[in-house]
Short mmCIF file of C-alpha atoms and ligand atoms in Angstrom, two decimals:
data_model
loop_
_atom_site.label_atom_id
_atom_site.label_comp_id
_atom_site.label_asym_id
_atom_site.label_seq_id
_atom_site.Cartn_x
_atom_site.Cartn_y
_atom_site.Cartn_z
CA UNK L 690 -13.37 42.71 29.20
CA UNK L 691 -15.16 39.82 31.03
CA UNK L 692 -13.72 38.90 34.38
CA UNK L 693 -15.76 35.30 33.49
CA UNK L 694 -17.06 33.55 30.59
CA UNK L 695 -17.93 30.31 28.95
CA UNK L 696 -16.25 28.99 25.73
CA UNK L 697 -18.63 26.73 24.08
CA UNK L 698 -17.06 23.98 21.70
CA UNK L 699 -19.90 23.68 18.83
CA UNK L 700 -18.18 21.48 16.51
CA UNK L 701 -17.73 19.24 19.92
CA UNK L 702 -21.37 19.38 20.36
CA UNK L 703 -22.32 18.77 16.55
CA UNK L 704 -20.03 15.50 16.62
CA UNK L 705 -21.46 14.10 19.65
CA UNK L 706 -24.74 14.39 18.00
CA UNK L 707 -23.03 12.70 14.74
CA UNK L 708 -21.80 10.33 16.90
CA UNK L 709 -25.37 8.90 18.41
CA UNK L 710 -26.57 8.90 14.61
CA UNK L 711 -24.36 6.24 13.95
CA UNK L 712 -25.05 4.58 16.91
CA UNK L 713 -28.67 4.25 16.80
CA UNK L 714 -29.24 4.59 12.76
CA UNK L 715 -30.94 7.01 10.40
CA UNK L 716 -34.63 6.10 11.57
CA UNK L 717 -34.40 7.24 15.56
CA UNK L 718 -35.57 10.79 16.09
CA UNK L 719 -32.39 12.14 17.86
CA UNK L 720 -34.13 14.82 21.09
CA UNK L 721 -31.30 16.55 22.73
CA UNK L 722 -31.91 18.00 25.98
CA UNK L 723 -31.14 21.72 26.08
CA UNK L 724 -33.23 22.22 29.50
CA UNK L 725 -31.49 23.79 32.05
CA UNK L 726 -30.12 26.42 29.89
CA UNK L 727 -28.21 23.29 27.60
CA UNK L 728 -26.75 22.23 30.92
CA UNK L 729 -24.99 25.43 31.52
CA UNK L 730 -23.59 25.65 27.99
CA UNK L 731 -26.18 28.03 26.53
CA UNK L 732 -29.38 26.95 25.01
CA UNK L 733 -29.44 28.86 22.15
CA UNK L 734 -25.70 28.13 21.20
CA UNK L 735 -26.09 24.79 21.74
CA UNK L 736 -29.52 23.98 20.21
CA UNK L 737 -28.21 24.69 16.83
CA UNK L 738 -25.42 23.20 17.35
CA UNK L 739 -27.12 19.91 17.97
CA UNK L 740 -29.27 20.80 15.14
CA UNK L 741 -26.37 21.59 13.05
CA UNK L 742 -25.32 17.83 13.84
CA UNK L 743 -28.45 16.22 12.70
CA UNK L 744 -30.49 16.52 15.98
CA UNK L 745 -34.21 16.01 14.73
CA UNK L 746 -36.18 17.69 17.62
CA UNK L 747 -34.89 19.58 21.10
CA UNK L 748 -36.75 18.57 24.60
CA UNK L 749 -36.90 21.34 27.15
CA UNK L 750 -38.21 21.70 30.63
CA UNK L 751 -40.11 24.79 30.40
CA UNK L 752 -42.35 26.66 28.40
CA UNK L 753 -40.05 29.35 28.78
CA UNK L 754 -37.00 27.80 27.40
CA UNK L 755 -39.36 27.06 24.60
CA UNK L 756 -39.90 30.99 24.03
CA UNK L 757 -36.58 31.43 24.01
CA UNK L 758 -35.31 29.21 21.22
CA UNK L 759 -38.29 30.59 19.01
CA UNK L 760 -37.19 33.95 19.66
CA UNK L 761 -33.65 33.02 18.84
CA UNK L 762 -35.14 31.38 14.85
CA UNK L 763 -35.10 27.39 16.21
CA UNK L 764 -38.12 26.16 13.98
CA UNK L 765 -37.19 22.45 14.64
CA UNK L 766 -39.80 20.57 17.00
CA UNK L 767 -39.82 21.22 20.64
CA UNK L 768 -40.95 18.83 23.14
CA UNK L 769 -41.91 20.25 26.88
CA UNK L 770 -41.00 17.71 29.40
CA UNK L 771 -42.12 19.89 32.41
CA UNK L 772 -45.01 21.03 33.58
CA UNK L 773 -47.18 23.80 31.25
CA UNK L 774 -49.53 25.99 33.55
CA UNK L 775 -53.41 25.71 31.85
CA UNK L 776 -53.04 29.41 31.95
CA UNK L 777 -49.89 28.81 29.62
CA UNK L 778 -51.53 26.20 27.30
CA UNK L 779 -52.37 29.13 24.49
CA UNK L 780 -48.55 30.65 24.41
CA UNK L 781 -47.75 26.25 24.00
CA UNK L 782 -49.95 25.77 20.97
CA UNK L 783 -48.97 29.96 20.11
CA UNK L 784 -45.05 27.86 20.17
CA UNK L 785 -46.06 24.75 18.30
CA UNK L 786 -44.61 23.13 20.86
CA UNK L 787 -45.23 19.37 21.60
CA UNK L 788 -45.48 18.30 25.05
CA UNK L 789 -46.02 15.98 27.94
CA UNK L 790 -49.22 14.78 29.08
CA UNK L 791 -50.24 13.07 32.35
CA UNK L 792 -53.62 15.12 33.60
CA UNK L 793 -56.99 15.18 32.72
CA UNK L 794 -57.31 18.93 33.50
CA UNK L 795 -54.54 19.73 30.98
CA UNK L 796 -57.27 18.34 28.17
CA UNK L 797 -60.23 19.64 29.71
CA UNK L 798 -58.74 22.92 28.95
CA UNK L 799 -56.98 22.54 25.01
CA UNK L 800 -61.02 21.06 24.07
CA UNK L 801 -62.14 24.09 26.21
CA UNK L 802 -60.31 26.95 24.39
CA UNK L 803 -60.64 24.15 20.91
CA UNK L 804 -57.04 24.05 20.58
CA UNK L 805 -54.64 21.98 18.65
CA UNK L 806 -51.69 19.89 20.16
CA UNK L 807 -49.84 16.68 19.79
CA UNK L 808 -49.58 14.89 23.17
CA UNK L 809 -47.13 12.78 24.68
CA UNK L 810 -48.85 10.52 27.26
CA UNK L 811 -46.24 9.72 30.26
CA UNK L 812 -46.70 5.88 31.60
CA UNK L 813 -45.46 5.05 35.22
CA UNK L 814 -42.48 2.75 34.87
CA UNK L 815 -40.63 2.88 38.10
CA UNK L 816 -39.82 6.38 38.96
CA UNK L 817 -42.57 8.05 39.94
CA UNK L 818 -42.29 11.01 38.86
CA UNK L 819 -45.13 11.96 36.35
CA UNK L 820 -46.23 9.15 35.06
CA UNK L 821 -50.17 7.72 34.97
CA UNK L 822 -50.42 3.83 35.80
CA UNK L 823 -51.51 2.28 32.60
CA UNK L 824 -55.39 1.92 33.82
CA UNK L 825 -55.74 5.75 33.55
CA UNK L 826 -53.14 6.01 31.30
CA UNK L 827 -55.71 4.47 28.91
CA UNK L 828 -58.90 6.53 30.12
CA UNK L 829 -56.54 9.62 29.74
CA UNK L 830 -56.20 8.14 26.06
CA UNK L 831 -59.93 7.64 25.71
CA UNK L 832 -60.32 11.18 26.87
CA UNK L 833 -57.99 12.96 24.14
CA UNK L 834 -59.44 11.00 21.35
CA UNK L 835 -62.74 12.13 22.04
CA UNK L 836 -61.02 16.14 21.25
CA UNK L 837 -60.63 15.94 17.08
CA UNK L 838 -57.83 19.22 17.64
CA UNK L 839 -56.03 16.55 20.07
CA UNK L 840 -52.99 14.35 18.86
CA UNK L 841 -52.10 11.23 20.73
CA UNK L 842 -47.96 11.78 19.08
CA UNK L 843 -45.92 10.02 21.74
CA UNK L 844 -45.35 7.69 24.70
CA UNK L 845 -42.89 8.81 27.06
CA UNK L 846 -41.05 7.54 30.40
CA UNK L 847 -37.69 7.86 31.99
CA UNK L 848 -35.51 5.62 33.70
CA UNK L 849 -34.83 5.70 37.63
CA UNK L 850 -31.93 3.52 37.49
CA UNK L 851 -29.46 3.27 34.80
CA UNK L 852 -27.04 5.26 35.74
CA UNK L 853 -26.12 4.56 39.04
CA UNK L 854 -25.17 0.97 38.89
CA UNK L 855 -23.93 -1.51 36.46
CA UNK L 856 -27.02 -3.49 37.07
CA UNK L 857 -29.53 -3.27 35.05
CA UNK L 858 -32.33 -5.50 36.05
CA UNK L 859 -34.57 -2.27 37.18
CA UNK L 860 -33.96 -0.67 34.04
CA UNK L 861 -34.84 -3.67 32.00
CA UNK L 862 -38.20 -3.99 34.25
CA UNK L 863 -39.01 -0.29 33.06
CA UNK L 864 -38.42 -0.99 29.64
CA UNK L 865 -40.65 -4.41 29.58
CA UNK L 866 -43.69 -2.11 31.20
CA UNK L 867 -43.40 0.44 27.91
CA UNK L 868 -43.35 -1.80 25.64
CA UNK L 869 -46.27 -3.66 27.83
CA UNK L 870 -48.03 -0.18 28.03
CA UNK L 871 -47.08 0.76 24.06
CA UNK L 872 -48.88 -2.66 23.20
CA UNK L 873 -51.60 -2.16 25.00
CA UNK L 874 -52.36 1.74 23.36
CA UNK L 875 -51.93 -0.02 20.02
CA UNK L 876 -54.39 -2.97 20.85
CA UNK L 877 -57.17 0.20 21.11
CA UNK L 878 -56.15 1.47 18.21
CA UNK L 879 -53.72 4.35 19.23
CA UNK L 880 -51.00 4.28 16.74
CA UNK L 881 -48.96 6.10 18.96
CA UNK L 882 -46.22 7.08 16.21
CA UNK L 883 -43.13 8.44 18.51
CA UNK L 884 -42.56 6.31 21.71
CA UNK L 885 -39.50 7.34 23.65
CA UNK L 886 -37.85 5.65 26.84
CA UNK L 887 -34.40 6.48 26.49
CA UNK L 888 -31.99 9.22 28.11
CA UNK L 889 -27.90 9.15 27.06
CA UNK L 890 -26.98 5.95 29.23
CA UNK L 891 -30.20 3.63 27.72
CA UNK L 892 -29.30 4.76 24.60
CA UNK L 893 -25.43 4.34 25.12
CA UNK L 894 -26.45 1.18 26.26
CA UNK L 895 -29.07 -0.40 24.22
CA UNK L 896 -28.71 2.00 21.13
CA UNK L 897 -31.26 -0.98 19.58
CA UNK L 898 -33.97 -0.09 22.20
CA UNK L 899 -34.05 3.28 21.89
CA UNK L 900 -38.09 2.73 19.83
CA UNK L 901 -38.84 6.44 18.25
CA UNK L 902 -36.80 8.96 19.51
CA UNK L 903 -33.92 9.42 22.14
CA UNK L 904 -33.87 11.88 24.82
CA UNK L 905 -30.34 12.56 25.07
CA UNK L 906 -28.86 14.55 27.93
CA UNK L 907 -25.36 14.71 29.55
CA UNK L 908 -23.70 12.56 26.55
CA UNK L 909 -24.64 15.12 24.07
CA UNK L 910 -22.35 17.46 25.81
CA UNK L 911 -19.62 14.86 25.55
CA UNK L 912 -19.83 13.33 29.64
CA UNK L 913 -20.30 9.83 30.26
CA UNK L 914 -23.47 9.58 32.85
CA UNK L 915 -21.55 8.06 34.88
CA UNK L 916 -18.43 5.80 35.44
CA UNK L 917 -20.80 2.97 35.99
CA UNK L 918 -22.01 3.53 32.26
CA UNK L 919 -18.53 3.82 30.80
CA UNK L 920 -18.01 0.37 32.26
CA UNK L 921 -21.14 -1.09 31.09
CA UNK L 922 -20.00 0.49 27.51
CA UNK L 923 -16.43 -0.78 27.60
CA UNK L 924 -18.49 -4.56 28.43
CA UNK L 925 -20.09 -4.18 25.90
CA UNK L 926 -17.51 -3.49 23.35
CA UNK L 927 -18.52 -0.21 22.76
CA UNK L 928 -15.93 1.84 24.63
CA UNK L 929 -14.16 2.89 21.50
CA UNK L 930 -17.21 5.32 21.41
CA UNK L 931 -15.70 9.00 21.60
CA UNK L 932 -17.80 12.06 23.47
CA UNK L 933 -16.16 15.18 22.92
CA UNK L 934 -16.63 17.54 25.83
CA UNK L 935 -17.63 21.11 24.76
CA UNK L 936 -17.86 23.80 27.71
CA UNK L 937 -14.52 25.91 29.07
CA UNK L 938 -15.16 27.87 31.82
CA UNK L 939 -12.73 30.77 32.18
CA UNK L 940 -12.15 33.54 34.54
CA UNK L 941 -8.99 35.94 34.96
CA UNK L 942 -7.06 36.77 38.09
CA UNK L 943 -8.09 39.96 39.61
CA UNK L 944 -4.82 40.67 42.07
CA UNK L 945 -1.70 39.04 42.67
CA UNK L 946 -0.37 39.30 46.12
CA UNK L 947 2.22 38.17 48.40
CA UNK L 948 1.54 36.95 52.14
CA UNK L 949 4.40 36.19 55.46
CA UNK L 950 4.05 32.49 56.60
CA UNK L 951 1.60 31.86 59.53
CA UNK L 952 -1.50 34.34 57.45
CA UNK L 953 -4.67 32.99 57.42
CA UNK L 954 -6.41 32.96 54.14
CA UNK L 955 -10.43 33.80 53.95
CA UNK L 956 -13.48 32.84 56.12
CA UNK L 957 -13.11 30.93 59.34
CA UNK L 958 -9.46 30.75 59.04
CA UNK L 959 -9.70 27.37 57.30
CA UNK L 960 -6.10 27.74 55.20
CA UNK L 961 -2.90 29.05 56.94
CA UNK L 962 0.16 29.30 55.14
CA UNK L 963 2.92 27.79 56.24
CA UNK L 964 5.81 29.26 54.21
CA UNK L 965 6.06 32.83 51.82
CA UNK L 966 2.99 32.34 49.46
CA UNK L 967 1.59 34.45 46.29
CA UNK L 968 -1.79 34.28 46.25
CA UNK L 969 -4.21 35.09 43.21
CA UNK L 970 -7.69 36.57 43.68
CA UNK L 971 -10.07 35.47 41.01
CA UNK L 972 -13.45 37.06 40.72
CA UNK L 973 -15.51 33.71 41.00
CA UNK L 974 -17.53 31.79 43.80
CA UNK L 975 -20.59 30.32 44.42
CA UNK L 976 -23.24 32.65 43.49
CA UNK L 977 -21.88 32.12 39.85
CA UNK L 978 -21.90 28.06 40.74
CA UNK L 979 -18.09 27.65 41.36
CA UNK L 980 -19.20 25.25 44.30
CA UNK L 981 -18.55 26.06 48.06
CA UNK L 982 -17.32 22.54 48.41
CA UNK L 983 -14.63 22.94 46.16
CA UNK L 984 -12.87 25.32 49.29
CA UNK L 985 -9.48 23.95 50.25
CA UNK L 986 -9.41 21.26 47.55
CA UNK L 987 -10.26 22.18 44.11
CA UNK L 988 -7.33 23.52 41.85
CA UNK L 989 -7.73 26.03 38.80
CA UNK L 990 -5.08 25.94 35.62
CA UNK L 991 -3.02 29.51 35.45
CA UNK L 992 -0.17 29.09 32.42
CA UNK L 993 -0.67 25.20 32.19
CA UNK L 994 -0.41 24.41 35.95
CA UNK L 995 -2.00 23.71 38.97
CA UNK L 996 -2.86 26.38 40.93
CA UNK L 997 -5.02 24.61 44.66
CA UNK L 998 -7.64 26.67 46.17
CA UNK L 999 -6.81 28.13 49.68
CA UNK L 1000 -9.31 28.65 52.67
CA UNK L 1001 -12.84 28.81 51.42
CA UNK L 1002 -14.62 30.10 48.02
CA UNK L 1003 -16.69 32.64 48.98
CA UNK L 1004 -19.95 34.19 47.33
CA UNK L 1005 -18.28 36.57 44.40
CA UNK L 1006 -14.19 35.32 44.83
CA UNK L 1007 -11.89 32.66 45.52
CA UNK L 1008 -8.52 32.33 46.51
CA UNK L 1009 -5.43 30.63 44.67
CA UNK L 1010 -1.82 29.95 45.52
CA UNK L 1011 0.60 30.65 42.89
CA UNK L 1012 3.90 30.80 44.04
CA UNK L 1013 4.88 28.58 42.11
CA UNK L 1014 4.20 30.15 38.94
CA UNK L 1015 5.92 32.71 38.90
CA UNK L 1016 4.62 34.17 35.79
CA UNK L 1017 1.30 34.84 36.89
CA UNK L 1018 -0.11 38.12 36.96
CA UNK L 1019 -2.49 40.54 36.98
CA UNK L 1020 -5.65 39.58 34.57
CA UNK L 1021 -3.63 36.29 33.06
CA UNK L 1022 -6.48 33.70 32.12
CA UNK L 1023 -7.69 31.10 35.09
CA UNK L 1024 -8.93 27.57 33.48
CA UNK L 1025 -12.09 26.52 36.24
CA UNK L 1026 -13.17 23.61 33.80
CA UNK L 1027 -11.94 22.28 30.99
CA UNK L 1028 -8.25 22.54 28.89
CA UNK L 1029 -4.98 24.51 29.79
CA UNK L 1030 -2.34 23.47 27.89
CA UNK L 1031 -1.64 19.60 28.73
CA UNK L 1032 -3.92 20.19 31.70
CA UNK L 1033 -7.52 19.56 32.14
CA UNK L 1034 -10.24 19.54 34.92
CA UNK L 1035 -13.00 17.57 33.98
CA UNK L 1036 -16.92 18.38 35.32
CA UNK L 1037 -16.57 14.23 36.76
CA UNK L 1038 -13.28 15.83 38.86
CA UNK L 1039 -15.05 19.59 39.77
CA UNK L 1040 -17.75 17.28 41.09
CA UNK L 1041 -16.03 14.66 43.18
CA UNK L 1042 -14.08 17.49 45.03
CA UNK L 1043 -17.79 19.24 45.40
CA UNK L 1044 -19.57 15.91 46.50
CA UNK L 1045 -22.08 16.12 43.17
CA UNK L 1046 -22.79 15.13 40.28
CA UNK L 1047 -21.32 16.25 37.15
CA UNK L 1048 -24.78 17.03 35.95
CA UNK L 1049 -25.21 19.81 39.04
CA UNK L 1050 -22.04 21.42 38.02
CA UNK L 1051 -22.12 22.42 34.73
CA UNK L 1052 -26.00 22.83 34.81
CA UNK L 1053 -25.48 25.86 38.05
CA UNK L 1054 -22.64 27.74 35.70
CA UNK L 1055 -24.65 31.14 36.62
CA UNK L 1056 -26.68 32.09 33.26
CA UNK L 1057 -25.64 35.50 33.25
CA UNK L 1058 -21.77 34.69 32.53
CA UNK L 1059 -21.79 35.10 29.02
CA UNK L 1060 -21.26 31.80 26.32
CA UNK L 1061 -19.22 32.23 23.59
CA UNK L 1062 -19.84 29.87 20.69
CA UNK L 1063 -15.57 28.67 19.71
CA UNK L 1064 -15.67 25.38 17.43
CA UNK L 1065 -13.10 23.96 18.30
CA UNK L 1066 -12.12 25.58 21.64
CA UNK L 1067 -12.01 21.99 23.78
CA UNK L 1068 -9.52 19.92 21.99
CA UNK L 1069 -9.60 16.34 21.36
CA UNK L 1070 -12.27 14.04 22.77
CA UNK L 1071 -10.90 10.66 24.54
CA UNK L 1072 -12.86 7.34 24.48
CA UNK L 1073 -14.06 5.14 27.33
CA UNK L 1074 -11.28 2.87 26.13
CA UNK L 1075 -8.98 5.45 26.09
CA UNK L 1076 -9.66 6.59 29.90
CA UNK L 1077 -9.70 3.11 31.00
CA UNK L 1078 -5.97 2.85 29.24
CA UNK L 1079 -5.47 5.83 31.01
CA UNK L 1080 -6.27 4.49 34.91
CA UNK L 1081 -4.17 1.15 33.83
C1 PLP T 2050 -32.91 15.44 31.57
C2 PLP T 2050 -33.75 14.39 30.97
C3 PLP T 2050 -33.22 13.52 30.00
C4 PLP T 2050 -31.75 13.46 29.65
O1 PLP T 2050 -31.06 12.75 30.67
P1 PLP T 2050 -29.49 12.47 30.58
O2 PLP T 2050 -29.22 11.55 31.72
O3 PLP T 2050 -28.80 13.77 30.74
O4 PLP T 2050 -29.24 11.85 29.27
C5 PLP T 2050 -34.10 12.65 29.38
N1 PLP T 2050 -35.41 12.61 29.72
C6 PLP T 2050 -35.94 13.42 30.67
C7 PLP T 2050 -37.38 13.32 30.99
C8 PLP T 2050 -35.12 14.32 31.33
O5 PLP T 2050 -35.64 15.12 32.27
#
C-alpha cells in the first residue's frame, strides 16, 4: 500500500493539448514542457500523454530527462533548453536530441568530434538569461554554417514579463526584437525554419504570434500562469477557454488520536488546542514538498471536508484536526491537492497559503512518490469565465 501517491489525469492532459491546437491552428509545432519531471506529474506519463493529444515535439531541461523519455520508447523530437556539458554533446547527438545554442565552445566541439545536430540559436530579448545579443548572435551563426554536420533549426527566446502583470508593453518589446533578430538571420540567408518565442501565457495571449512552435508549460497541465493572465484572457474574449487540471496528490492518515484541551501540537508549540480535539497524523511534509509554509494554515480533504493543519508540517508528517469528522480513521484517503468530493484545493490556493508560486508546488511533489496514470481521475475542468462567475 502507498502511504502517498500521485493520480495523474491523462485524458486532462491530452485535452489541454487539444485545446491549444485549436487555439493556435494545425501549422504551430505544439512543444510541451515536461522539464522538471512534467512539473511534478511524471515525465514519462505525461509526455505521451501530450503526445497522445497531438503535441508535435517535448522541450526538456536536461540531457538527462532526455535519456529518460528515450528509455521509456518517446521517439517524438526533443528539444534541450538547458545547458548540455561538451563532455555530454556525444550522448545529445547519441539522443537525437535538438537543442539550445548560445556558445561558441559548444560548436567548437560538435565540428571537433564531426558531429551532427540541429541548433537552436537563443537571442537576448529582455531576460537575460542565455541569450547572445544579436551582433554575436550572428557571428555565432557564421560560425555553425561554416560546420556542414551543423543545422541552424531554430530561434529561441523567452519572455521575462508576461505573466506577472496585465501589462504587456515589455513583452511586446521582446517580441519586436525576435522578429527584428529573425529578420535579420534571414537577410544572411539563414532560413531559420522553427522560430519559437512563446511559453503558455504568450501563447494564451497572442495564440497568432506564437511563429513556429510553442513552448507550453504550466497551461498544459491545465493552470492559468497566473491570475493576471486569466484576466488578460477574459479581455480578450477568450475566457471561455477551458484547462483541465490533471495531478491529485493523495496520502492516507497514519493514526487517529484524541488530545485534552490546553495540548500543544508539534514543533515550537505553535498550535494549542483549545477544546477536546481528534487529530490525524498523515505521513507527509516537506521533504516530499508538502511546503513548511503551509503549517497552521493549509487544510487537507478527509471524506469531502476540510480538515486545517495544526502546529507545523514537519520533515516526514503533518498534523490534522478532525473532530469534526467523525468518520475518519485509520488509513482513510487524505486529498493534499486536487478533488474530494465537492471539494477541491487548487495548486493557485496550496501556493498562496505557502507564499509561492503554483509552478514551485507542483514542480517539488518529491519524484520518488509514485504517479499513477487515471484518465479521468480530476473531474471537470472550469473556464476563466467560469471562475470569474465564480468570485462574482
Ligand atoms: C519552462 C519554460 C517554458 C514554459 O513556461 P510556462 O510559463 O510554464 O508556460 C517555456 N520556455 C522555457 C525556456 C522554459 O524554461
Amino acid at each position: 500500500m502507498d502511504w502517498q501517491w500521485c493520480e495523474i489525469d491523462t485524458d486532462a492532459l491530452s485535452n489541454n493539448i487539444r485545446t491549444f491546437r485549436r487555439l493556435v491552428g494545425p501549422d504551430v509545432l505544439l512543444s510541451p514542457t515536461v522539464k522538471s519531471n512534467a512539473y511534478g506529474h511524471d515525465a514519462v506519463i505525461t509526455g505521451k500523454a501530450f503526445l497522445a493529444g497531438g503535441a508535435d515535439w517535448l522541450c526538456v531541461h536536461a540531457l538527462e530527462e532526455a535519456r529518460r523519455l528515450r528509455q521509456a520508447g518517446v521517439a517524438a523530437p526533443l528539444y534541450v533548453m538547458g545547458p548540455v556539458a561538451l563532455s555530454d554533446l556525444e550522448e545529445a547527438v547519441a539522443l537525437d536530441v535538438r537543442m539550445v545554442a548560445y556558445n561558441f565552445e559548444t560548436i567548437d566541439r560538435l565540428e571537433a568530434l564531426n558531429l551532427p545536430m540541429k541548433l537552436h540559436l537563443k537571442i537576448e530579448t529582455g531576460n537575460h538569461r542565455q541569450g547572445l545579443e544579436l551582433p554575436e548572435l550572428l557571428a555565432l551563426a557564421r560560425r555553425i554554417k561554416r560546420c556542414p554536420k551543423l543545422e541552424i533549426e531554430g530561434l529561441a527566446s523567452h519572455f521575462a514579463n508576461i505573466e506577472d502583470t496585465t501589462h504587456h508593453q515589455y513583452a511586446r518589446q521582446q517580441l519586436d526584437l525576435f522578429e527584428k533578430a529573425l529578420s535579420a538571420l534571414r537577410a544572411e540567408g539563414f532560413a531559420v525554419p522553427v522560430p519559437h518565442l512563446s511559453n503558455s501565457a504568450a501563447a494564451l495571449l497572442w495564440p497568432e504570434r506564437v511563429f513556429r512552435m510553442a513552448r507550453l508549460g504550466i497551461a498544459a497541465y491545465g493552470l492559468w500562469p497566473s491570475p493576471e493572465t486569466q484576466v488578460a484572457a477574459v479581455l480578450r474574449d477568450r475566457g471561455d477557454l477551458q484547462l483541465c487540471p490533471a495531478l491529485t496528490w493523495k496520502t492516507r492518515i497514519a493514526q487517529v488520536r484524541e488530545v485534552p484541551a490546553g495540548a500543544f501540537v508539534g514543533y515550537g508549540l505553535s498550535y494549542m488546542t483549545t477544546h477536546k480535539t481528534r487529530l490525524a497524523i498523515l505521513p507527509v511534509g516537506y521533504a516530499d514538498g508538502y511546503d513548511r509554509g503551509l503549517s497552521n494554515l493549509g487544510h487537507v480533504l478527509i471524506a469531502g471536508q476540510r480538515a486545517p493543519i495544526r502546529g507545523r508540517v514537519c520533515m516526514n508528517l503533518t498534523i490534522v484536526d478532525v473532530t469534526d469528522i467523525p468518520e475518519a480513521k485509520l488509513e482513510d484517503e487524505a486529498v493534499l491537492l486536487g478533488r474530494q468530493g465537492d471539494l477541491c484545493i487548487t495548486a493557485e490556493q496550496l501556493a498562496g497559503w505557502a507564499s509561492t508560486i503554483h509552478y514551485e508546488m507542483i514542480a517539488r511533489i518529491r519524484e520518488g512518490i509514485p504517479r499513477y496514470a487515471m484518465p479521468g481521475s480530476a473531474g471537470e475542468p472550469l473556464s476563466a469565465d467560469a471562475m470569474y462567475r465564480e468570485i462574482k
